[in-house]
């Protein structure tokens, strides 16, 4: 999801806040052949349009060694206002949102071919996953028609929303990939993540602004629906702007039962983040460092949630509006949500001071449990839970790379993916052990994580967090990795395409000593997502 939220929030008035074998296939019948040209370095660049008019790009270097990478980009809005609307292919290889750089040069030097396309369908983007599964197939068909047997191995990889496209794609078209890569990616169903984004709006409506309707306001199609979603977003942006100035020190004004209780607004902000899974580390806040104005780690974590929440709510609202055009209004329902169960006991202890102690926790959870709930529409809810449905039966070597503290696609998506694949693997292994027929199933999924430095928060002379300082060098942000981390991931995918297996734990441990802030612990597990809808 390449959304320049920090810049785009400014556009809407909040400048302060801060993606088995060689495939021989036929080209898409109605797509024209690409137009190609070779530059003085020997790189051939081909451009063309898919059957529906969406553009695509191929780049193949003179030293092409037979491995072609097919890139699937993340979420893009259909309408302008919060984030720029693409006008064509804007990403062709893995890209860092902070440095604004991709690794095209590094991939060309390594002899990889690359392909990418613009995932627009008649000018519409949003959550158009079903269309993009077929568009990706068409891109690969077109590349195979152009290069034929020169393409010996195919890597299908992508970022963010691409996780919900690639996962069903390789299940539907298993011969179209030799290895699979998901970078900071969503795990189907997106309902698992979006429910938490909708919860943020709901909880803030209880504790901070009863005028917030959040996801309950979504469902109108087209420009009007987009503007309604932006209106809901602006209500939360106004809160975040105010809290950035005063760090939520004033007492709660809502609900009436807590007015005058002495519980500061920042405690409700912290609770909101913990109940919904917003990371407690951010670009500038390490969740540990203290100062005169940040006297305890839980206060540091509260500011981290404040900094992270802008991106979380912006993309959540835009994606939610896009999804509502598929499901219809009423996909969000919290009538069965047990808010107390959503607060991890460890978090309740770790952040106890920031939550205003046990009494503050109990009082806030009590009023939240008694607040009027949002009742959704049964048909819309069913469609919501079935979005991007996947079986997780792909046997392709699959390598995930996530940030420890991704503020937008929470890292629990990776552990959710591993859990889904593990369940399928263990069932197939048990079935094989009963008969010993055929090839023994192998575990072929690897989740990698970019981690943060232990401490990195900077403070001004007054002790205030310096949110203008250089951000953490690793582990934070969304689709935000170092060049070395991205190139290492790509190289692993190329090796996996050739061998049919993900790298061993010993290899990962070794390579982590060469790549700063890449975890060598293949069993590392981030905080889980708050919801599990199942299938």
Coordinates of C-alpha atoms in Angstrom, one line a residue, residues 225-449:
X225 CA -18.7 7.4 -0.8
X226 CA -15.1 8.4 -1.0
X227 CA -15.8 11.8 0.3
X228 CA -17.9 10.3 3.1
X229 CA -14.9 8.2 4.1
X230 CA -12.6 11.2 4.0
X231 CA -15.0 13.0 6.3
X232 CA -14.8 10.3 8.9
X233 CA -11.0 10.3 8.5
X234 CA -10.8 14.0 9.2
X235 CA -12.6 13.7 12.5
X236 CA -9.9 11.3 13.7
X237 CA -7.1 13.5 12.2
X238 CA -8.4 16.4 14.3
X239 CA -8.1 14.3 17.4
X240 CA -4.6 13.2 16.6
X241 CA -3.5 16.8 15.8
X242 CA -4.7 17.9 19.2
X243 CA -3.1 15.1 21.0
X244 CA 0.2 15.7 19.3
X245 CA 0.2 19.2 20.8
X246 CA -0.7 18.2 24.4
X247 CA 0.2 14.5 24.3
X248 CA -3.4 13.8 25.5
X249 CA -2.7 15.1 29.0
X250 CA -6.2 16.7 29.6
X251 CA -8.8 14.5 31.3
X252 CA -11.4 12.5 29.4
X253 CA -14.5 14.5 28.4
X254 CA -16.3 11.4 27.0
X255 CA -18.2 9.4 27.9
X256 CA -20.0 11.3 30.7
X257 CA -19.3 8.5 33.2
X258 CA -15.6 9.2 33.0
X259 CA -15.6 13.0 32.8
X260 CA -13.8 14.2 35.9
X261 CA -12.4 10.8 36.7
X262 CA -8.8 12.0 36.3
X263 CA -8.1 9.6 33.5
X264 CA -6.2 11.5 30.8
X265 CA -7.1 11.3 27.2
X266 CA -3.8 9.6 26.5
X267 CA -4.8 6.6 28.5
X268 CA -7.8 6.1 26.2
X269 CA -5.5 6.5 23.2
X270 CA -3.1 3.9 24.6
X271 CA -6.0 1.5 25.3
X272 CA -7.3 2.0 21.7
X273 CA -4.0 1.1 20.3
X274 CA -3.6 -2.0 22.5
X275 CA -7.1 -3.2 21.8
X276 CA -6.6 -3.0 18.0
X277 CA -3.0 -4.0 17.7
X278 CA -1.3 -0.7 16.7
X279 CA 2.4 -1.2 17.2
X280 CA 3.9 0.4 20.3
X281 CA 7.1 1.3 18.5
X282 CA 7.0 3.9 15.7
X283 CA 9.4 5.8 13.4
X284 CA 10.6 8.0 16.4
X285 CA 9.4 6.2 19.5
X286 CA 11.1 3.1 20.7
X287 CA 8.7 2.3 23.5
X288 CA 11.5 2.4 26.1
X289 CA 13.4 5.7 26.2
X290 CA 12.3 8.4 28.8
X291 CA 12.7 12.1 29.5
X292 CA 11.3 14.8 31.7
X293 CA 8.1 14.9 29.6
X294 CA 8.1 11.1 28.9
X295 CA 8.7 9.7 32.3
X296 CA 7.9 6.1 31.6
X297 CA 8.1 3.6 28.8
X298 CA 4.3 3.3 28.5
X299 CA 4.2 7.0 27.8
X300 CA 6.8 6.5 25.0
X301 CA 4.6 3.7 23.6
X302 CA 1.5 6.0 23.8
X303 CA 3.3 8.6 21.6
X304 CA 4.3 5.7 19.3
X305 CA 0.6 4.8 18.9
X306 CA -0.2 8.4 18.3
X307 CA 2.4 8.6 15.5
X308 CA 1.4 5.2 14.0
X309 CA -2.3 5.8 14.1
X310 CA -2.4 8.4 11.3
X311 CA -1.4 5.9 8.7
X312 CA -3.5 3.1 10.2
X313 CA -6.7 5.0 10.1
X314 CA -6.1 6.6 6.7
X315 CA -5.5 3.4 4.9
X316 CA -8.1 1.6 7.0
X317 CA -10.8 4.1 6.0
X318 CA -9.9 4.2 2.3
X319 CA -9.6 0.4 2.1
X320 CA -12.8 0.0 4.1
X321 CA -14.7 2.3 1.7
X322 CA -13.4 0.3 -1.3
X323 CA -14.4 -3.0 0.4
X324 CA -17.8 -1.6 1.2
X325 CA -18.5 -1.1 -2.5
X326 CA -18.0 -4.9 -2.8
X327 CA -19.9 -6.0 0.3
X328 CA -22.5 -3.2 0.5
X329 CA -23.0 -1.1 3.7
X330 CA -23.0 -2.7 7.1
X331 CA -19.9 -5.0 6.9
X332 CA -18.7 -3.7 10.3
X333 CA -20.4 -5.3 13.3
X334 CA -19.1 -5.3 16.9
X335 CA -22.1 -6.6 18.8
X336 CA -20.1 -9.8 19.8
X337 CA -16.8 -8.1 20.5
X338 CA -15.5 -8.7 24.0
X339 CA -13.3 -5.7 24.6
X340 CA -11.8 -6.9 27.9
X341 CA -10.6 -10.1 26.1
X342 CA -8.9 -8.0 23.5
X343 CA -6.5 -6.5 26.1
X344 CA -3.6 -8.9 26.5
X345 CA -2.8 -9.5 30.2
X346 CA 0.9 -8.8 29.5
X347 CA 0.1 -5.5 27.9
X348 CA -2.2 -4.5 30.8
X349 CA 0.8 -5.0 33.2
X350 CA 3.5 -3.6 30.9
X351 CA 1.6 -0.4 30.1
X352 CA -0.2 -0.1 33.4
X353 CA 1.0 3.4 34.3
X354 CA 0.1 4.7 30.9
X355 CA -3.4 3.2 31.2
X356 CA -3.9 5.0 34.6
X357 CA -3.5 1.8 36.6
X358 CA -5.9 -1.1 37.2
X359 CA -8.7 1.3 38.2
X360 CA -8.3 3.2 35.0
X361 CA -8.2 0.0 32.9
X362 CA -11.3 -1.4 34.6
X363 CA -13.2 1.9 34.3
X364 CA -12.5 2.4 30.6
X365 CA -13.3 -1.2 29.7
X366 CA -16.5 -1.1 31.7
X367 CA -17.8 2.0 29.9
X368 CA -16.7 0.6 26.6
X369 CA -18.6 -2.6 27.2
X370 CA -21.7 -0.7 28.0
X371 CA -21.5 1.7 25.0
X372 CA -24.0 1.2 22.2
X373 CA -22.7 -1.3 19.6
X374 CA -22.7 -1.2 15.8
X375 CA -25.0 -3.8 14.3
X376 CA -24.1 -4.7 10.7
X377 CA -25.9 -6.3 7.8
X378 CA -25.8 -10.1 7.8
X379 CA -25.3 -10.4 4.0
X380 CA -22.5 -7.7 4.0
X381 CA -20.8 -9.3 7.0
X382 CA -20.7 -12.7 5.2
X383 CA -19.2 -11.1 2.1
X384 CA -16.7 -9.3 4.2
X385 CA -15.5 -12.4 5.9
X386 CA -15.2 -14.3 2.6
X387 CA -13.0 -11.7 0.9
X388 CA -9.9 -13.0 -0.9
X389 CA -10.7 -16.5 0.3
X390 CA -7.6 -18.7 0.1
X391 CA -6.9 -22.3 1.0
X392 CA -3.2 -21.9 1.8
X393 CA -2.4 -25.1 0.0
X394 CA 0.3 -23.8 -2.3
X395 CA 3.5 -25.8 -2.1
X396 CA 5.7 -23.1 -3.6
X397 CA 8.6 -21.9 -1.5
X398 CA 7.3 -18.7 0.0
X399 CA 9.3 -16.1 1.8
X400 CA 7.7 -13.2 3.7
X401 CA 9.5 -10.1 4.9
X402 CA 7.8 -7.7 7.4
X403 CA 8.8 -4.9 9.7
X404 CA 8.7 -5.6 13.4
X405 CA 6.6 -2.4 13.9
X406 CA 4.7 -1.9 10.6
X407 CA 2.2 0.8 11.3
X408 CA -0.2 -0.1 8.5
X409 CA -0.2 -3.8 7.7
X410 CA 0.5 -5.1 11.2
X411 CA 3.2 -7.7 11.3
X412 CA 0.8 -10.2 12.8
X413 CA -0.3 -10.8 9.2
X414 CA 2.9 -12.7 8.7
X415 CA 2.4 -15.0 11.7
X416 CA -1.2 -15.5 10.5
X417 CA 0.1 -16.6 7.1
X418 CA 2.6 -19.0 8.7
X419 CA -0.2 -20.4 10.9
X420 CA -2.5 -21.0 8.0
X421 CA 0.3 -22.7 6.0
X422 CA 1.4 -24.8 9.0
X423 CA -2.2 -26.1 9.5
X424 CA -2.3 -27.3 5.9
X425 CA 1.2 -28.8 6.1
X426 CA 0.6 -30.7 9.3
X427 CA -2.6 -32.2 7.9
X428 CA -0.9 -33.3 4.7
X429 CA 2.0 -34.7 6.7
X430 CA -0.3 -36.7 8.9
X431 CA -2.1 -38.1 5.9
X432 CA 1.2 -39.1 4.3
X433 CA 2.4 -40.8 7.5
X434 CA -0.6 -43.1 7.4
X435 CA 0.2 -44.4 3.9
X436 CA 3.9 -43.4 3.2
X437 CA 2.7 -43.0 -0.5
X438 CA 4.2 -40.4 -2.7
X439 CA 6.6 -37.6 -1.8
X440 CA 6.8 -36.6 1.9
X441 CA 5.5 -33.1 2.4
X442 CA 8.1 -30.4 3.3
X443 CA 7.7 -27.2 5.2
X444 CA 8.3 -24.5 2.6
X445 CA 7.4 -21.2 4.2
X446 CA 9.8 -18.7 5.8
X447 CA 8.9 -15.5 7.6
X448 CA 11.7 -12.9 7.9
X449 CA 11.5 -9.7 10.0

